[in-house]
Amino acid sequence: MGCNASSSINENDPEYLEKLQNSKVEQMLMQSQQTEKNQVKLLLLGAGESGKSTVLKQMKLLHKGGFTSQERMLYSNVIWADTVGSMQTLIIQARKLGIPLKCDLPGTELNQFKKKVLAYKALDSIDASKAGGVSFLKNYVLKYSENGAAKRKMMSTGKANAGWEGAIEIEGDQEESEEVIPGLYELSGRNDIGFSKAEIAEAIQKLWQNDDGIQTCFQKNHLFQLEGSAAYYFEHAHLYAQDEYLCTDEDILKGRIKTTGITETNFLLNDTKFKILDAGGQRSERKKWIHCFQDITCALFVLAVSEYDQMLFEDERVNRMHEAIMLFESLCNSKWFANTPFILFLNKVDLLEDKLRRSPLRKYFPDYKGKTNDLEDALQYFEKLFLSLNRANKPIYVHRTCATDTESMKFVLTAITDMIIQQNLKKSGLM
């Protein structure tokens, strides 16, 4: 007796069910492989304060529709604290450098402004609920605490780090300090000394505009740690003093919150999924980098060319450019990135042009043969210097950038994303 082929299939047969399951798994794997072909994984690298996170902010503006109200509120709180802290730093550093200040003259109006600023506790005025919560503030304490600065000085090696590998080996399981400044969590719009934020904002702006000694000290800020956007903060202090002020795009691009851990940002562009990983650049953060090294399409290394005369925040005996050189060399020639193209951003070009006029490049890099105060010669010098570190002979694409300039960054980032998409399609055999 004959029978139909279809009637011979028993849908409850274990062998049939196993084949069906295997078929589904194979189908999922094929879909996954196709998805991976259309995915770009971009890794942002660089030393602390290089501008990596600002590049990421520009990508958010370009492809993610900008910043949320929560982010704008967070930056309003942080920038206010940075504004006060930066003016306090200038007053204190002027004394250390022997720079006379008008505000030191007793009985003057500027003297009263100075006293207000020095007595004000910036962190006490931060609204924790709007500024990322208590855990965020604990990280922020490290920046302002005198104990934190003393600890960094004590742990200083005075040597440029051997790179992320050295950071992993040397720093191992060290954790950042979680010390608490007295009164840190007594958060309100007024300090215990009775000054409103508006009064402090006025004091800051008066000192900035009318005390020549403050300006002189600012011109020597490469000798100490100062926020790169301090001048911008002082000019807008009256805005940040408003409790309900929401930061503009420019404020956020100028502002800085230290990146801790690894942040991931995703966006879709021309049917290609971009995954951007931004890893904290300071030494204590580099031990985490190795966790995101797999399957990288492209590495983007950000170099702050204007910081050739500045020292690291985490080790004030080490030149920032020397640290960046050691870091780039170890990453570029690492086995982890043997087949990974690199993009090198020569960032903060606008600040370099200004810096060259008052701080000779040859003083810090004696082998520089270009013209004094010449921006083009200085940029060519740094470009050749970093390209010479490429012993792996891998492709390195160099772009000159000012990460806070939205229009110029839009042009650069569009060109880069187009290039990466084209390369990825070729690599995947889809072109």
XYZ file of C-alpha atoms in Angstrom:
431
model
C 0.000 0.000 0.000
C 1.406 3.369 -1.033
C 1.216 6.446 1.109
C 1.703 10.183 0.673
C 5.206 11.607 1.449
C 3.613 14.342 3.510
C 1.700 11.874 5.636
C 4.995 10.222 6.648
C 6.117 13.359 8.589
C 5.323 13.183 12.259
C 5.421 16.706 13.684
C 5.996 15.294 17.140
C 8.981 13.216 16.034
C 12.087 14.350 18.082
C 14.371 14.053 15.048
C 12.061 16.262 12.985
C 11.811 18.835 15.781
C 15.603 18.923 16.126
C 16.049 19.539 12.380
C 13.445 22.280 12.508
C 15.208 23.930 15.469
C 18.605 23.722 13.706
C 17.097 25.335 10.631
C 15.775 28.231 12.709
C 19.166 28.705 14.392
C 20.956 28.741 11.017
C 18.478 31.296 9.738
C 19.071 33.500 12.798
C 22.845 33.226 12.360
C 22.591 34.272 8.719
C 20.428 37.261 9.697
C 22.927 38.143 12.431
C 25.853 38.004 10.006
C 23.977 40.232 7.568
C 23.245 42.696 10.384
C 26.926 42.733 11.407
C 27.873 43.592 7.836
C 25.678 46.665 8.148
C 27.090 47.637 11.548
C 30.007 49.954 12.224
C 31.738 49.891 15.603
C 33.736 53.072 16.202
C 36.038 53.384 19.225
C 36.923 56.859 20.558
C 40.387 56.948 22.131
C 42.712 59.599 23.549
C 44.228 60.953 26.745
C 42.164 62.857 29.320
C 40.951 66.339 28.297
C 41.662 65.636 24.595
C 38.091 66.353 23.477
C 36.802 62.826 22.782
C 33.498 63.383 24.528
C 32.999 66.663 22.637
C 33.355 64.752 19.358
C 30.672 62.367 20.610
C 28.414 65.313 21.528
C 28.753 66.618 17.967
C 27.735 63.197 16.640
C 24.651 63.326 18.876
C 23.782 66.768 17.502
C 24.295 65.546 13.944
C 22.546 62.179 14.134
C 20.551 61.881 17.371
C 18.515 65.080 17.387
C 20.542 66.882 20.051
C 20.380 66.848 23.860
C 17.532 66.099 26.240
C 16.187 68.541 28.858
C 17.730 66.313 31.526
C 21.175 66.615 29.919
C 20.782 70.391 29.644
C 19.843 70.575 33.335
C 22.799 68.382 34.320
C 25.272 70.597 32.468
C 23.724 73.759 33.970
C 24.569 72.478 37.436
C 28.034 71.218 36.548
C 29.064 74.330 34.605
C 27.967 76.567 37.478
C 30.261 74.655 39.842
C 33.065 74.815 37.252
C 32.577 78.583 36.852
C 33.005 79.229 40.571
C 35.835 76.700 40.911
C 37.720 78.231 37.970
C 37.638 81.751 39.438
C 38.740 80.416 42.840
C 41.630 78.649 41.089
C 42.780 81.860 39.365
C 42.788 83.815 42.646
C 44.732 81.111 44.482
C 47.211 80.488 41.640
C 47.892 84.232 41.261
C 49.143 84.235 44.851
C 51.336 81.181 44.229
C 52.820 82.779 41.098
C 53.364 86.147 42.794
C 50.968 88.009 40.493
C 49.557 91.154 42.186
C 45.766 91.368 42.224
C 43.641 94.504 42.520
C 41.159 92.462 44.538
C 43.790 91.977 47.260
C 43.634 95.687 48.126
C 41.615 96.036 51.374
C 38.498 98.175 51.363
C 37.943 98.029 47.597
C 34.806 96.719 45.898
C 36.879 94.074 44.118
C 38.195 92.918 47.494
C 34.611 92.265 48.624
C 33.909 90.340 45.411
C 37.002 88.209 45.968
C 35.951 87.354 49.526
C 32.513 86.263 48.334
C 33.939 83.983 45.634
C 36.520 82.359 47.930
C 33.960 81.765 50.685
C 31.430 80.162 48.332
C 31.164 76.353 48.254
C 30.327 75.544 44.654
C 29.280 71.967 45.286
C 26.766 72.992 47.957
C 24.756 74.832 45.322
C 24.376 71.822 43.031
C 20.953 70.182 42.930
C 21.792 66.471 43.218
C 18.490 65.393 41.669
C 19.305 67.426 38.540
C 23.025 66.679 38.458
C 23.118 62.914 38.106
C 22.547 61.968 41.740
C 24.866 61.295 44.640
C 27.088 58.815 42.734
C 27.832 61.489 40.130
C 28.707 64.018 42.822
C 31.089 61.549 44.476
C 33.102 61.474 41.246
C 32.896 65.240 41.060
C 34.392 65.659 44.541
C 37.678 64.310 43.203
C 37.949 67.340 40.949
C 37.490 70.021 43.609
C 38.804 68.454 46.791
C 42.185 69.651 48.062
C 42.676 66.156 49.460
C 42.108 64.760 45.976
C 44.766 67.081 44.524
C 47.199 66.160 47.317
C 46.593 62.456 46.683
C 47.271 62.859 42.947
C 50.507 64.716 43.734
C 51.604 62.009 46.156
C 50.930 59.233 43.604
C 52.629 61.110 40.771
C 55.187 59.012 38.873
C 56.564 61.855 36.781
C 56.676 59.483 33.798
C 54.550 59.349 30.680
C 52.472 56.206 30.919
C 53.436 53.284 28.679
C 49.871 53.302 27.371
C 46.632 51.501 28.145
C 48.521 48.218 28.687
C 50.680 49.924 31.317
C 47.595 51.386 32.927
C 46.032 47.942 33.186
C 49.153 46.431 34.734
C 50.073 49.303 37.056
C 46.716 50.576 38.205
C 44.983 47.210 38.443
C 42.248 47.390 41.014
C 42.808 50.899 42.323
C 39.540 52.700 42.928
C 38.922 56.414 42.863
C 38.476 58.245 46.137
C 34.956 58.573 47.492
C 35.796 61.169 50.109
C 33.008 63.564 50.997
C 33.401 67.300 51.428
C 31.523 68.468 54.565
C 28.174 69.900 53.580
C 28.296 68.406 50.074
C 24.770 67.042 50.275
C 23.200 70.042 52.026
C 22.022 71.234 48.669
C 20.132 74.479 48.237
C 20.136 77.668 46.151
C 22.100 79.515 48.864
C 25.294 78.654 50.728
C 25.553 78.727 54.503
C 27.475 82.016 54.126
C 24.297 83.662 52.823
C 25.324 84.639 49.275
C 22.909 83.933 46.438
C 24.111 82.487 43.133
C 23.273 85.813 41.457
C 25.609 87.668 43.849
C 28.420 85.193 43.181
C 27.882 85.451 39.405
C 28.188 89.257 39.639
C 31.370 88.938 41.719
C 32.925 86.537 39.192
C 32.153 88.775 36.234
C 33.432 91.925 37.988
C 36.725 90.212 38.897
C 37.109 88.876 35.351
C 36.402 92.236 33.711
C 38.197 94.599 36.107
C 41.188 92.849 37.709
C 44.237 92.877 35.409
C 45.981 90.396 37.719
C 43.249 87.807 37.090
C 43.767 88.241 33.344
C 47.551 87.917 33.720
C 47.128 84.733 35.735
C 44.723 83.354 33.113
C 47.387 83.842 30.425
C 49.661 81.557 32.462
C 47.068 78.802 32.924
C 49.360 76.207 31.341
C 51.239 76.259 34.670
C 48.267 74.841 36.597
C 45.000 72.965 36.093
C 42.164 75.153 34.803
C 38.993 74.362 32.860
C 39.618 74.919 29.148
C 36.370 76.878 28.796
C 36.859 79.056 31.902
C 36.752 82.362 29.963
C 33.476 81.327 28.309
C 32.024 80.377 31.706
C 32.919 83.740 33.264
C 31.235 85.640 30.436
C 28.014 83.643 30.910
C 28.086 83.279 34.708
C 24.848 85.261 35.155
C 22.993 82.644 33.091
C 24.336 79.621 34.981
C 23.309 81.289 38.266
C 19.643 80.950 37.273
C 18.143 77.866 38.966
C 15.959 76.901 35.990
C 18.500 77.694 33.267
C 18.840 74.983 30.606
C 22.171 74.874 28.803
C 22.347 75.657 25.081
C 24.123 73.375 22.603
C 27.170 75.657 22.754
C 27.224 75.500 26.574
C 27.217 71.699 26.478
C 29.931 71.563 23.829
C 32.078 73.909 25.933
C 31.268 72.115 29.203
C 33.063 69.050 30.428
C 32.029 66.102 32.559
C 34.789 63.566 33.074
C 33.944 60.307 31.298
C 34.031 57.342 33.652
C 33.681 53.817 32.340
C 32.615 53.215 28.740
C 29.598 54.924 27.221
C 27.823 53.491 24.175
C 25.893 55.579 21.654
C 23.942 54.108 18.727
C 22.468 55.747 15.657
C 21.337 54.707 12.184
C 22.784 56.323 9.065
C 21.953 55.223 5.499
C 20.831 51.768 6.725
C 24.127 51.369 8.597
C 24.027 51.028 12.366
C 26.779 52.998 14.113
C 27.871 51.946 17.587
C 30.230 54.488 19.140
C 32.172 53.576 22.275
C 33.685 56.422 24.309
C 36.155 55.318 26.974
C 37.389 57.595 29.773
C 40.834 58.945 28.884
C 42.459 59.458 32.271
C 44.849 56.762 33.452
C 42.530 55.288 36.074
C 39.937 54.646 33.345
C 42.182 52.878 30.828
C 42.076 49.518 32.562
C 38.474 49.287 31.281
C 39.396 49.837 27.617
C 40.277 46.232 26.828
C 36.616 45.236 27.280
C 35.600 47.051 24.088
C 38.459 46.180 21.739
C 36.752 43.319 19.880
C 35.337 43.704 16.371
C 36.249 47.392 16.043
C 35.630 48.769 12.534
C 37.647 51.918 13.085
C 39.523 53.648 15.932
C 39.333 57.423 16.288
C 42.194 58.901 18.339
C 41.680 62.481 19.510
C 44.784 64.603 20.179
C 44.606 68.036 21.821
C 47.346 69.846 19.857
C 47.075 72.945 22.062
C 48.163 71.095 25.209
C 51.858 70.764 24.371
C 52.738 72.992 27.349
C 50.278 71.544 29.891
C 50.539 68.789 32.472
C 48.174 65.895 33.126
C 45.307 66.421 35.555
C 46.092 63.059 37.183
C 49.895 63.505 37.247
C 51.103 67.102 37.223
C 54.697 66.116 36.513
C 53.851 64.647 33.085
C 53.399 66.687 29.901
C 50.034 65.979 28.244
C 51.523 65.735 24.747
C 54.184 63.261 25.905
C 51.412 61.124 27.416
C 49.414 61.258 24.169
C 52.494 60.216 22.153
C 53.115 57.168 24.352
C 49.429 56.246 24.295
C 49.008 56.572 20.523
C 52.165 54.571 19.838
C 51.062 51.661 22.034
C 47.518 51.591 20.609
C 48.442 52.063 16.955
C 50.959 49.188 17.058
C 48.951 46.891 19.319
C 47.996 43.375 18.204
C 44.394 44.282 19.144
C 44.273 46.774 16.274
C 46.462 44.953 13.737
C 43.777 45.236 11.029
C 41.996 48.339 12.290
C 42.298 51.635 10.408
C 42.913 54.722 12.550
C 41.546 58.239 12.262
C 43.655 60.899 13.986
C 41.943 64.117 15.025
C 44.349 67.015 15.570
C 41.882 68.729 17.877
C 41.698 72.192 19.511
C 43.337 73.854 16.505
C 41.705 77.186 17.431
C 43.302 77.099 20.883
C 46.684 76.141 19.387
C 46.742 79.267 17.224
C 46.220 81.453 20.290
C 48.645 79.461 22.468
C 51.561 79.694 20.002
C 51.644 83.489 20.398
C 52.497 83.308 24.101
C 54.065 79.873 24.642
C 56.890 78.871 22.227
C 56.483 75.318 20.956
C 60.272 74.891 20.715
C 60.567 75.305 24.504
C 58.723 71.986 24.954
C 59.754 70.251 21.713
C 63.348 71.365 20.937
C 63.435 69.429 17.635
C 60.666 71.628 16.178
C 62.208 73.396 13.166
C 59.206 75.414 11.994
C 58.546 79.126 12.295
C 57.743 80.527 15.732
C 54.025 81.242 16.157
C 53.167 79.592 12.819
C 49.997 77.472 13.055
C 50.546 75.538 9.810
C 54.144 74.627 10.695
C 53.090 73.479 14.174
C 50.257 71.312 12.809
C 52.537 69.735 10.209
C 55.072 68.997 12.944
C 52.536 67.152 15.119
C 51.048 65.312 12.143
C 54.465 64.002 11.023
C 55.406 63.160 14.615
C 52.338 60.982 15.175
C 52.418 59.348 11.736
C 56.059 58.371 12.378
C 54.870 56.264 15.351
C 52.954 53.940 12.986
C 55.278 50.924 12.804
C 52.375 48.703 11.690
C 52.054 50.659 8.414
C 48.285 50.749 8.791
C 46.121 53.394 7.131
C 45.821 56.532 9.283
C 43.518 59.346 8.175
C 44.324 62.747 9.663
C 41.791 65.549 10.192
C 42.292 68.960 11.780
C 39.399 69.816 14.044
C 37.897 72.169 16.564
C 35.452 69.861 18.332
C 33.409 72.749 19.764
C 32.760 74.242 16.285
C 29.540 72.595 15.105
C 29.723 73.620 11.428
C 33.308 72.457 10.855
C 32.681 69.246 12.801
C 29.553 68.537 10.757
C 31.652 68.620 7.587
C 34.414 66.413 9.065
C 32.079 63.871 10.669
C 29.963 63.538 7.519
C 33.097 62.853 5.444
C 34.333 60.311 8.002
C 31.047 58.418 8.345
C 30.739 58.205 4.537
C 34.284 56.833 4.292
C 33.696 54.277 7.061
C 30.435 53.073 5.474
C 32.133 52.646 2.075
C 35.038 50.716 3.600
C 32.700 48.531 5.626
C 30.629 47.639 2.567
C 33.776 46.718 0.606
C 35.099 44.615 3.499
C 31.765 42.785 3.732
C 31.682 42.094 0.002
C 28.505 44.159 -0.457
C 30.203 46.542 -2.893
